[in-house]
Coordinates of C-alpha atoms and ligand atoms in Angstrom, one line a residue:
Chain A
M1 CA -3.9 0.1 35.7
D2 CA -3.2 -3.6 35.0
I3 CA -4.3 -5.6 32.1
R4 CA -5.5 -9.2 32.4
L5 CA -5.9 -11.6 29.4
D6 CA -8.4 -14.2 30.4
G7 CA -8.5 -17.4 28.2
I8 CA -8.1 -15.6 24.9
G9 CA -8.6 -17.9 21.9
H10 CA -9.2 -17.0 18.3
S11 CA -9.6 -18.4 14.8
Y12 CA -10.0 -16.9 11.4
D13 CA -12.7 -19.0 9.8
E14 CA -11.5 -22.6 10.4
F15 CA -7.9 -21.4 10.9
E16 CA -7.0 -21.5 14.6
V17 CA -4.5 -18.7 15.5
M18 CA -4.3 -18.9 19.3
R19 CA -5.7 -20.9 22.2
D20 CA -6.3 -20.2 25.8
I21 CA -3.9 -17.4 26.5
T22 CA -4.1 -16.1 30.1
L23 CA -1.6 -13.5 31.1
D24 CA -1.3 -10.6 33.6
I25 CA 0.4 -7.4 32.5
P26 CA 1.2 -5.6 35.8
S27 CA 1.5 -1.8 35.8
G28 CA 4.9 -0.3 35.4
R29 CA 6.4 -3.4 33.8
I30 CA 7.5 -4.2 30.3
V31 CA 6.1 -7.6 29.1
C32 CA 7.8 -8.9 26.0
I33 CA 6.1 -11.4 23.8
V34 CA 8.2 -13.6 21.5
G35 CA 7.2 -16.5 19.3
P36 CA 7.7 -17.9 15.9
S37 CA 6.4 -16.1 12.9
G38 CA 2.6 -16.4 12.5
C39 CA 1.9 -17.5 16.0
G40 CA -0.5 -14.6 16.6
K41 CA 1.6 -12.0 18.4
S42 CA 0.3 -9.1 16.3
T43 CA -3.3 -10.4 16.6
L44 CA -3.0 -10.6 20.4
L45 CA -1.8 -7.0 20.5
R46 CA -4.8 -6.0 18.4
F47 CA -7.0 -7.7 21.0
I48 CA -5.4 -5.9 23.9
G49 CA -5.8 -2.5 22.2
G50 CA -9.4 -3.2 21.2
L51 CA -8.8 -3.0 17.5
E52 CA -10.2 -6.5 17.0
K53 CA -12.4 -8.9 19.1
P54 CA -11.2 -12.4 20.1
K55 CA -13.6 -15.3 19.5
S56 CA -13.3 -16.5 23.1
G57 CA -11.9 -15.1 26.3
R58 CA -11.8 -11.5 27.5
V59 CA -9.3 -8.6 27.9
L60 CA -9.8 -6.9 31.2
Q61 CA -8.7 -3.6 32.5
L62 CA -8.1 -3.8 36.2
G63 CA -8.4 -0.5 37.9
D64 CA -8.8 2.9 36.3
P65 CA -6.2 4.6 34.1
P66 CA -4.3 7.3 35.9
K67 CA -5.6 10.9 35.8
G68 CA -4.7 12.9 32.8
C69 CA -4.5 9.8 30.6
L70 CA -6.0 10.7 27.2
N71 CA -5.7 7.3 25.5
P72 CA -5.1 4.4 28.0
L73 CA -4.1 1.8 25.4
T74 CA -1.7 3.4 22.9
Y75 CA 0.1 1.7 20.0
I76 CA 3.5 2.1 18.5
F77 CA 3.6 0.6 15.1
Q78 CA 6.4 -1.2 13.3
D79 CA 6.1 1.1 10.2
F80 CA 5.7 4.3 12.4
A81 CA 2.3 5.3 10.9
L82 CA 3.1 9.0 10.7
L83 CA 1.0 11.2 8.5
P84 CA 3.4 12.2 5.8
W85 CA 1.6 15.5 5.2
R86 CA 2.0 16.7 8.8
S87 CA 5.2 18.0 10.4
V88 CA 6.6 16.3 13.5
S89 CA 4.7 18.6 15.8
G90 CA 1.6 18.3 13.6
N91 CA 1.7 14.6 13.9
I92 CA 1.7 14.9 17.7
S93 CA -1.0 17.6 17.8
L94 CA -3.2 15.2 15.7
V95 CA -3.8 13.0 18.7
L96 CA -4.4 16.0 21.0
E97 CA -6.9 17.9 18.8
D98 CA -9.7 15.4 19.4
H99 CA -9.4 15.9 23.1
G100 CA -9.9 19.6 22.6
I101 CA -6.2 20.4 23.4
N102 CA -5.1 23.1 21.1
G103 CA -2.9 26.2 21.0
A104 CA -0.7 26.9 24.0
A105 CA -1.9 23.8 26.0
A106 CA -0.9 21.6 23.1
K107 CA 2.4 23.3 22.7
I108 CA 3.4 22.6 26.3
I109 CA 2.7 18.9 25.8
I110 CA 4.4 18.8 22.4
D111 CA 7.5 20.6 23.6
D112 CA 7.7 18.3 26.6
V113 CA 7.5 15.0 24.6
L114 CA 9.8 16.3 21.9
A115 CA 12.4 17.1 24.6
R116 CA 12.0 13.7 26.1
T117 CA 12.7 12.0 22.8
K118 CA 15.4 14.5 21.8
L119 CA 13.5 15.8 18.8
T120 CA 13.2 19.5 19.8
D121 CA 15.1 20.7 16.8
F122 CA 13.0 18.7 14.3
A123 CA 9.6 20.0 15.3
K124 CA 8.9 21.5 11.9
A125 CA 10.4 18.8 9.8
L126 CA 8.2 16.6 7.6
P127 CA 8.5 12.8 8.0
K128 CA 10.1 12.4 4.6
Q129 CA 13.1 14.4 5.9
L130 CA 13.7 12.1 8.8
S131 CA 15.6 8.8 9.1
G132 CA 13.9 5.7 10.2
G133 CA 15.1 6.0 13.8
M134 CA 13.9 9.5 14.1
K135 CA 10.5 8.6 12.6
Q136 CA 10.1 5.9 15.3
R137 CA 11.1 8.5 18.0
V138 CA 8.4 10.8 16.6
A139 CA 5.9 7.9 17.0
I140 CA 7.1 7.3 20.6
A141 CA 6.7 11.0 21.3
R142 CA 3.2 10.9 19.9
A143 CA 2.4 8.0 22.1
L144 CA 3.8 9.8 25.2
A145 CA 1.7 12.8 24.4
V146 CA -1.5 11.0 25.2
N147 CA 0.0 9.9 28.5
P148 CA -0.9 6.2 28.0
A149 CA -1.5 3.7 30.8
V150 CA -0.2 0.9 28.6
M151 CA 1.9 1.1 25.5
L152 CA 1.4 -1.6 22.9
M153 CA 4.4 -2.0 20.7
D154 CA 4.4 -4.3 17.7
E155 CA 8.0 -4.9 16.6
P156 CA 8.8 -1.2 16.9
L157 CA 12.4 -1.6 16.1
S158 CA 12.2 -4.2 13.3
A159 CA 12.2 -1.7 10.5
L160 CA 15.5 -0.1 11.7
D161 CA 19.1 -1.1 11.2
S162 CA 20.9 -2.7 14.1
Q163 CA 22.9 0.4 15.2
T164 CA 19.8 2.5 15.3
R165 CA 18.0 -0.3 17.2
E166 CA 20.7 -0.2 19.9
L167 CA 20.4 3.5 20.3
L168 CA 16.6 3.4 20.5
M169 CA 16.7 0.6 23.0
D170 CA 18.9 2.9 25.2
D171 CA 16.4 5.7 24.7
L172 CA 13.5 3.4 25.7
V173 CA 15.4 2.3 28.8
E174 CA 16.1 5.9 29.7
L175 CA 12.5 6.9 29.2
W176 CA 11.3 4.0 31.4
T177 CA 13.9 4.7 34.1
R178 CA 12.9 8.3 34.3
Q179 CA 9.2 7.5 34.4
P180 CA 8.2 3.8 34.4
F181 CA 5.5 2.9 31.9
T182 CA 3.6 -0.3 31.3
A183 CA 4.2 -1.9 27.9
V184 CA 3.5 -5.0 25.9
Y185 CA 6.4 -5.3 23.5
V186 CA 6.1 -7.8 20.7
T187 CA 9.3 -8.8 19.0
H188 CA 11.0 -11.6 17.3
N189 CA 14.4 -10.3 18.3
L190 CA 15.4 -12.1 21.5
A191 CA 18.2 -9.6 22.3
E192 CA 15.5 -6.9 22.5
A193 CA 13.3 -9.1 24.6
V194 CA 16.0 -9.7 27.3
R195 CA 17.1 -6.1 27.2
L196 CA 13.7 -4.5 27.7
G197 CA 11.5 -7.1 29.2
H198 CA 10.8 -7.6 32.9
K199 CA 8.8 -10.6 31.8
V200 CA 9.3 -12.5 28.5
V201 CA 6.4 -14.6 27.3
V202 CA 7.3 -17.3 24.9
L203 CA 4.4 -18.4 22.6
S204 CA 4.4 -21.7 20.8
R205 CA 3.8 -22.0 17.1
R206 CA 0.3 -21.6 15.7
P207 CA -2.1 -22.1 17.4
G208 CA -0.2 -19.8 19.8
K209 CA -0.2 -21.0 23.4
I210 CA 1.9 -19.8 26.3
R211 CA 5.0 -22.0 26.3
E212 CA 6.8 -20.4 29.2
I213 CA 7.1 -17.1 31.0
V214 CA 10.7 -16.0 31.8
D215 CA 11.2 -13.4 34.5
I216 CA 14.3 -11.3 34.2
E217 CA 15.1 -9.7 37.6
K218 CA 18.0 -7.4 36.7
P219 CA 16.9 -3.7 36.6
L220 CA 16.6 -2.3 33.1
A221 CA 19.2 0.5 33.7
K222 CA 21.8 -2.1 34.8
R223 CA 21.4 -4.2 31.7
E224 CA 24.1 -3.7 29.1
F225 CA 25.0 -4.8 25.6
G226 CA 26.6 -8.3 25.8
D227 CA 25.8 -8.8 29.5
A228 CA 26.5 -12.4 30.6
D229 CA 23.2 -12.9 32.5
L230 CA 21.2 -11.6 29.6
D231 CA 23.1 -13.8 27.2
R232 CA 22.1 -16.8 29.4
A233 CA 18.5 -15.7 29.4
Q234 CA 18.6 -15.2 25.7
K235 CA 20.1 -18.7 25.1
H236 CA 17.4 -20.2 27.2
L237 CA 14.7 -18.4 25.2
W238 CA 16.3 -19.5 22.0
Q239 CA 16.3 -23.1 23.2
L240 CA 12.6 -22.8 24.0
M241 CA 11.9 -21.4 20.6
R242 CA 14.2 -23.2 18.2
D243 CA 12.1 -26.3 17.5
E244 CA 8.9 -24.2 17.4
A245 CA 10.5 -21.8 14.9
R246 CA 11.8 -24.6 12.7
A247 CA 8.5 -26.3 12.7
A248 CA 6.6 -23.0 12.0
D249 CA 9.0 -22.3 9.2
A250 CA 8.4 -25.6 7.5
E251 CA 4.6 -25.2 7.6
L252 CA 2.6 -24.3 4.5
L253 CA 0.9 -21.0 4.9
H254 CA -2.8 -21.6 5.6
G255 CA -2.1 -25.3 4.9
Chain B
M1 CA 49.0 -1.7 -8.7
D2 CA 47.8 -3.2 -11.9
N3 CA 45.4 -0.9 -13.6
T4 CA 45.0 -2.6 -17.0
G5 CA 41.4 -3.9 -16.4
K6 CA 38.4 -2.8 -18.4
S7 CA 36.2 -0.3 -16.7
V8 CA 32.7 -1.6 -16.0
A9 CA 30.2 -0.3 -18.5
F10 CA 27.5 2.0 -17.1
R11 CA 24.1 0.5 -17.6
G12 CA 21.9 2.2 -15.0
G13 CA 20.6 5.2 -16.9
G14 CA 17.1 6.1 -18.2
F15 CA 13.6 5.3 -16.8
A16 CA 13.6 8.6 -14.8
P17 CA 12.0 11.2 -17.0
Q18 CA 12.5 14.8 -15.7
S19 CA 10.6 17.9 -16.7
R20 CA 12.5 20.0 -19.2
R21 CA 10.3 23.0 -19.6
W22 CA 11.7 24.5 -22.8
V23 CA 11.4 21.3 -24.8
G24 CA 7.6 21.5 -24.8
V25 CA 7.7 25.1 -26.0
L26 CA 10.2 24.1 -28.7
V27 CA 7.9 21.3 -30.0
F28 CA 5.1 23.9 -30.4
V29 CA 7.3 26.4 -32.1
A30 CA 8.8 23.9 -34.5
L31 CA 5.3 22.6 -35.5
I32 CA 4.0 26.0 -36.1
L33 CA 7.0 27.1 -38.1
F34 CA 6.7 23.9 -40.1
V35 CA 3.1 24.6 -41.0
E36 CA 3.9 28.2 -41.8
W37 CA 6.7 27.2 -44.1
G38 CA 4.5 24.6 -45.8
T39 CA 1.6 27.0 -46.4
R40 CA 3.9 29.7 -47.7
A41 CA 5.8 27.3 -49.9
G42 CA 2.6 25.9 -51.2
W43 CA 3.0 22.2 -50.4
I44 CA 0.3 22.6 -47.8
S45 CA -2.8 24.0 -49.6
A46 CA -4.7 26.8 -48.0
L47 CA -7.8 24.6 -48.0
S48 CA -6.3 21.9 -45.8
L49 CA -4.6 24.0 -43.1
P50 CA -4.8 27.7 -42.4
R51 CA -1.6 29.7 -42.3
P52 CA -0.6 30.3 -38.6
T53 CA 0.0 34.0 -39.2
D54 CA -3.5 34.3 -40.6
V55 CA -4.9 32.6 -37.5
L56 CA -2.9 35.0 -35.4
D57 CA -4.4 37.9 -37.5
T58 CA -7.9 36.6 -36.9
F59 CA -7.2 36.3 -33.3
R60 CA -6.0 39.9 -33.2
Q61 CA -9.1 41.1 -35.0
L62 CA -11.2 39.2 -32.5
Y63 CA -9.4 40.9 -29.7
D64 CA -9.5 44.4 -31.3
S65 CA -13.2 44.2 -31.9
G66 CA -13.8 43.3 -28.3
L67 CA -15.6 40.1 -29.4
L68 CA -12.9 37.9 -27.7
F69 CA -14.1 38.7 -24.2
K70 CA -17.8 38.6 -25.3
H71 CA -17.2 35.0 -26.3
L72 CA -14.7 34.1 -23.6
L73 CA -16.5 35.4 -20.5
P74 CA -19.8 33.4 -20.9
S75 CA -17.7 30.3 -21.8
L76 CA -15.6 30.7 -18.7
S77 CA -18.6 31.1 -16.4
R78 CA -20.2 28.0 -17.9
L79 CA -17.0 26.1 -17.4
F80 CA -16.6 27.4 -13.9
V81 CA -20.1 26.7 -12.7
G82 CA -20.5 23.4 -14.4
A83 CA -17.1 22.0 -13.4
L84 CA -17.5 23.3 -9.8
F85 CA -20.8 21.5 -9.4
G86 CA -19.6 18.3 -11.2
A87 CA -16.3 18.1 -9.4
S88 CA -17.6 18.9 -5.9
I89 CA -20.5 16.5 -6.1
G90 CA -18.2 14.0 -7.7
I91 CA -15.7 14.3 -4.9
A92 CA -18.4 14.0 -2.2
V93 CA -20.0 11.0 -3.8
G94 CA -16.6 9.4 -4.5
I95 CA -15.6 9.7 -0.8
M96 CA -19.0 8.2 0.3
I97 CA -18.4 5.3 -2.1
G98 CA -14.9 4.9 -0.6
L99 CA -16.3 4.9 3.0
F100 CA -19.7 3.1 3.0
S101 CA -20.3 -0.4 1.9
Y102 CA -23.9 0.2 0.9
V103 CA -23.2 3.4 -1.0
R104 CA -20.4 1.5 -2.8
S105 CA -22.6 -1.5 -3.7
G106 CA -25.4 0.8 -4.8
L107 CA -23.5 3.4 -6.8
V108 CA -20.5 1.7 -8.4
P109 CA -22.6 -0.1 -11.0
L110 CA -24.6 3.0 -11.6
V111 CA -21.5 5.1 -12.2
A112 CA -20.1 2.4 -14.5
A113 CA -23.4 2.6 -16.4
I114 CA -23.3 6.3 -16.7
F115 CA -19.6 6.7 -17.5
P116 CA -19.6 5.5 -21.2
I117 CA -22.7 7.5 -22.2
P118 CA -21.6 10.3 -24.5
K119 CA -23.0 13.2 -22.6
I120 CA -23.4 15.1 -25.8
A121 CA -26.2 12.7 -26.7
L122 CA -28.1 13.8 -23.6
L123 CA -28.0 17.5 -24.5
P124 CA -31.7 17.5 -25.8
L125 CA -32.7 15.9 -22.5
F126 CA -31.0 18.6 -20.5
V127 CA -32.6 21.3 -22.6
I128 CA -36.0 19.8 -21.7
W129 CA -35.1 19.5 -18.0
F130 CA -33.2 22.7 -17.5
G131 CA -34.3 25.0 -20.4
I132 CA -32.4 26.2 -23.4
G133 CA -30.6 28.9 -21.3
E134 CA -27.6 28.5 -19.1
G135 CA -29.1 25.7 -17.0
S136 CA -28.7 23.0 -19.6
K137 CA -25.1 24.0 -20.3
Y138 CA -24.2 23.9 -16.7
A139 CA -25.9 20.5 -16.4
L140 CA -24.1 19.0 -19.3
I141 CA -20.6 20.1 -18.2
A142 CA -21.4 19.2 -14.6
F143 CA -22.6 15.7 -15.6
G144 CA -19.5 15.2 -17.8
T145 CA -17.1 16.1 -15.0
F146 CA -19.0 14.2 -12.4
T147 CA -18.3 10.6 -13.5
P148 CA -14.5 10.7 -14.0
T149 CA -14.2 12.6 -10.7
V150 CA -16.2 10.0 -8.8
V151 CA -14.2 7.2 -10.2
A152 CA -10.8 8.9 -9.5
T153 CA -12.0 9.9 -6.0
Y154 CA -13.1 6.5 -4.7
G155 CA -10.0 4.9 -6.2
A156 CA -7.9 7.4 -4.3
V157 CA -9.8 6.7 -1.1
D158 CA -9.3 3.0 -1.5
N159 CA -5.6 3.7 -1.9
V160 CA -5.2 5.5 1.4
D161 CA -2.8 3.7 3.6
R162 CA -4.9 1.5 6.0
T163 CA -2.3 1.5 8.7
L164 CA -2.8 5.3 9.0
I165 CA -6.5 4.8 9.5
R166 CA -5.8 2.0 12.1
M167 CA -3.4 4.5 13.8
G168 CA -6.2 7.1 13.9
Q169 CA -8.6 4.6 15.5
S170 CA -6.0 3.4 18.0
F171 CA -5.6 7.0 19.3
G172 CA -9.4 7.2 19.6
L173 CA -9.9 9.8 16.9
S174 CA -13.5 10.4 16.0
W175 CA -14.8 9.1 12.7
W176 CA -15.1 12.6 11.3
S177 CA -11.5 13.5 12.3
I178 CA -10.2 10.4 10.6
V179 CA -12.1 11.3 7.4
R180 CA -10.9 14.9 7.5
K181 CA -7.4 14.5 8.7
I182 CA -6.4 11.1 7.3
V183 CA -8.6 10.0 4.5
L184 CA -9.0 13.3 2.7
P185 CA -5.4 14.4 2.6
G186 CA -4.3 10.8 1.8
A187 CA -6.7 10.7 -1.2
M188 CA -5.7 14.2 -2.4
P189 CA -3.0 13.1 -4.9
G190 CA -5.5 10.8 -6.6
I191 CA -8.3 13.4 -6.5
L192 CA -6.1 16.1 -8.1
S193 CA -4.9 13.8 -10.9
G194 CA -8.5 12.9 -11.5
L195 CA -9.4 16.5 -11.6
R196 CA -6.9 17.0 -14.4
I197 CA -8.9 14.6 -16.6
S198 CA -12.3 15.8 -15.5
L199 CA -11.5 19.5 -16.2
A200 CA -10.1 18.6 -19.7
I201 CA -13.4 16.8 -20.3
A202 CA -15.3 19.9 -19.1
I203 CA -13.5 21.9 -21.8
I204 CA -14.4 19.3 -24.4
L205 CA -18.0 19.5 -23.4
L206 CA -18.0 23.2 -23.5
V207 CA -18.3 23.1 -27.3
A208 CA -21.1 20.6 -27.1
A209 CA -22.9 22.6 -24.5
E210 CA -22.9 25.7 -26.7
M211 CA -24.3 23.8 -29.7
L212 CA -27.9 24.8 -28.8
G213 CA -29.1 28.2 -27.9
A214 CA -25.8 30.0 -27.4
E215 CA -25.1 33.3 -29.2
Y216 CA -21.8 33.9 -27.6
G217 CA -19.2 31.5 -26.3
I218 CA -16.0 30.0 -27.6
G219 CA -17.9 26.8 -28.5
A220 CA -20.5 28.7 -30.4
Y221 CA -17.8 30.7 -32.2
I222 CA -16.0 27.5 -33.3
L223 CA -19.3 25.8 -34.4
E224 CA -20.3 28.8 -36.4
A225 CA -16.8 29.0 -38.1
G226 CA -16.9 25.3 -38.7
S227 CA -20.3 25.4 -40.4
L228 CA -18.9 28.1 -42.7
Y229 CA -15.6 26.2 -43.3
D230 CA -13.8 29.4 -42.1
L231 CA -10.6 27.6 -41.0
E232 CA -8.8 30.7 -39.7
R233 CA -11.6 31.4 -37.2
L234 CA -12.0 27.7 -36.5
F235 CA -8.4 27.5 -35.6
A236 CA -8.4 30.7 -33.6
G237 CA -11.2 29.2 -31.5
V238 CA -9.5 25.9 -31.1
V239 CA -6.3 27.6 -30.0
I240 CA -8.2 29.4 -27.3
L241 CA -9.5 26.1 -26.0
S242 CA -6.0 24.6 -26.0
L243 CA -4.7 27.6 -24.1
L244 CA -7.5 27.1 -21.6
G245 CA -6.5 23.5 -21.2
V246 CA -2.8 24.4 -20.7
L247 CA -3.9 27.1 -18.2
I248 CA -6.0 24.7 -16.1
S249 CA -3.3 22.1 -16.2
A250 CA -0.8 24.6 -14.9
L251 CA -3.2 25.7 -12.2
I252 CA -3.6 22.1 -11.0
G253 CA 0.2 21.7 -11.2
M254 CA 0.5 24.7 -8.8
L255 CA -2.1 23.3 -6.5
E256 CA -0.2 20.0 -6.4
R257 CA 3.0 21.7 -5.6
R258 CA 1.3 23.5 -2.7
L259 CA -0.8 20.7 -1.3
L260 CA 1.4 17.7 -2.1
G261 CA 4.8 18.9 -1.1
W262 CA 4.9 16.1 1.5
R263 CA 5.3 13.5 -1.2
T264 CA 8.6 11.9 -1.6
Ligands
ATP301 N1 -7.4 -10.6 9.3 C1 -6.9 -11.9 9.2 N2 -7.6 -12.8 8.5 C2 -7.1 -14.1 8.3 N3 -6.0 -14.5 8.9 C3 -5.3 -13.7 9.6 C4 -5.7 -12.3 9.8 N4 -4.7 -11.7 10.5 C5 -3.8 -12.6 10.8 N5 -4.1 -13.8 10.2 C6 -3.3 -15.1 10.3 O1 -3.2 -15.3 11.7 C7 -1.9 -15.8 12.0 C8 -1.3 -15.0 13.1 O2 -1.0 -13.7 12.5 P1 -0.2 -12.6 13.3 O3 0.0 -11.4 12.4 O4 -0.8 -12.3 14.6 O5 1.2 -13.3 13.5 P2 2.5 -12.8 14.2 O6 2.9 -13.6 15.3 O7 2.4 -11.3 14.4 O8 3.5 -13.1 13.0 P3 4.8 -12.2 12.6 O9 5.9 -12.7 13.5 O10 5.1 -12.7 11.2 O11 4.5 -10.8 12.7 C9 -1.1 -15.8 10.7 O12 -1.0 -17.1 10.2 C10 -1.9 -14.9 9.8 O13 -1.8 -15.4 8.5
MG302 MG1 3.3 -9.5 13.5

């Protein structure tokens, strides 16, 4: 299943947030969206997942979600959004219960996703017992449990320290290599973008427009920390963004 | 190495009260011993405060004569039925206020208008509506617990983390699932701390509820002793209410430990 953004524009009252965004998200690829603060990245992601409606333009699903897909468009949030009163496995079963998956059937899925995210030993732990990196892995496991067609990630690693971020990026690459998934990955960290993205979409400052789309051909599994190609791509992205970011930073909020 | 420097003074302590169980008991014991000493030595006159041992004696008589339970049981059942109705309707209405715009706009002003009414003043009205028997007593206690429960509950629902609700929606959970599995548990800390206040108010209203048409009951017992200026019996009754308050607070504390163990 592909996603097509067709001329998306939006404003909050008189305040224009983005204009004419047209973009294809091909299945099995990770599309990273970068852009200066306040350019509408999170808002765009909310449109894609149907949590908010754009003023103009449409978000289209091309084709049907694969069989066995419980929640085609699934988010991974920056602040994890785990229920603190449920254990790790309880948090995952939460999203299965509404599909009538309980008991043994649920346990098979939960065991599988916990194994894939290396959390098997923590099934009974409460979120307050987990480190930030583990919490985000629980959120990833929860997303995998519903077998999504597209994962929508809004700065999923931003709340983590840089070592944990490296580890989790490796985990994501490993997950993708074993079973390619489609993802829209919003970040302001260019290193993450060149590490995980097949396509990096650079947005201009508000009102957000597509400035450039950079394709990175190198296979995910071959990309490494401090890779020269990636550094070049990252430098290119930063050149695109620098002036925008400086201008965005100098703007008054809602001015 | 040169070790002659001054060590940095510690200034990070305090502002983190912890529960020290025995201190509470100690305060009670000290206070009682103090009054006992004063009444025996004579610098507290027997007219201004009863002697604690005399109150204890009255309490024992009450127990021996079997009157204690004759008074206690009807009071407990009034408290239970009244508070159960008041709190459960209060929680339900509070959640609706927290969830629906129209209910909120319609009921918040009404609740604000009802809250400051001294419910005792309405006792005659309740007697007319529900009769002089148990009905009016249940109604008074229920009404008194209802308003603080509503206010605490909708405040608690407002405070539920919106990102968790967004998360529920993004996974396609049904409205009812979101309410049951996200809103309700998320509001539970606020609801329980509201319940502490509402149930204390229920005990306060118990005395008022037994002002009219009650032969037995702790409230009736206290009121009768009060009208006779029988301070020993008055205090014996008051002590029972206090103990009841401590008991309820302990019960809620237990409930909190069980239900809210997930809090950091
Ligand atoms: N519900 C809303 N009502 C009014 N304005 C909003 C709303 N949501 C977002 N905005 C505004 O729209 C603009 C884009 O917001 P958005 O959160 O999408 O930016 P972002 O690119 O994700 O920024 P960041 O990098 O800081 O996360 C911001 O200026 C923000 O203030
Ligand atoms: Mg954002």
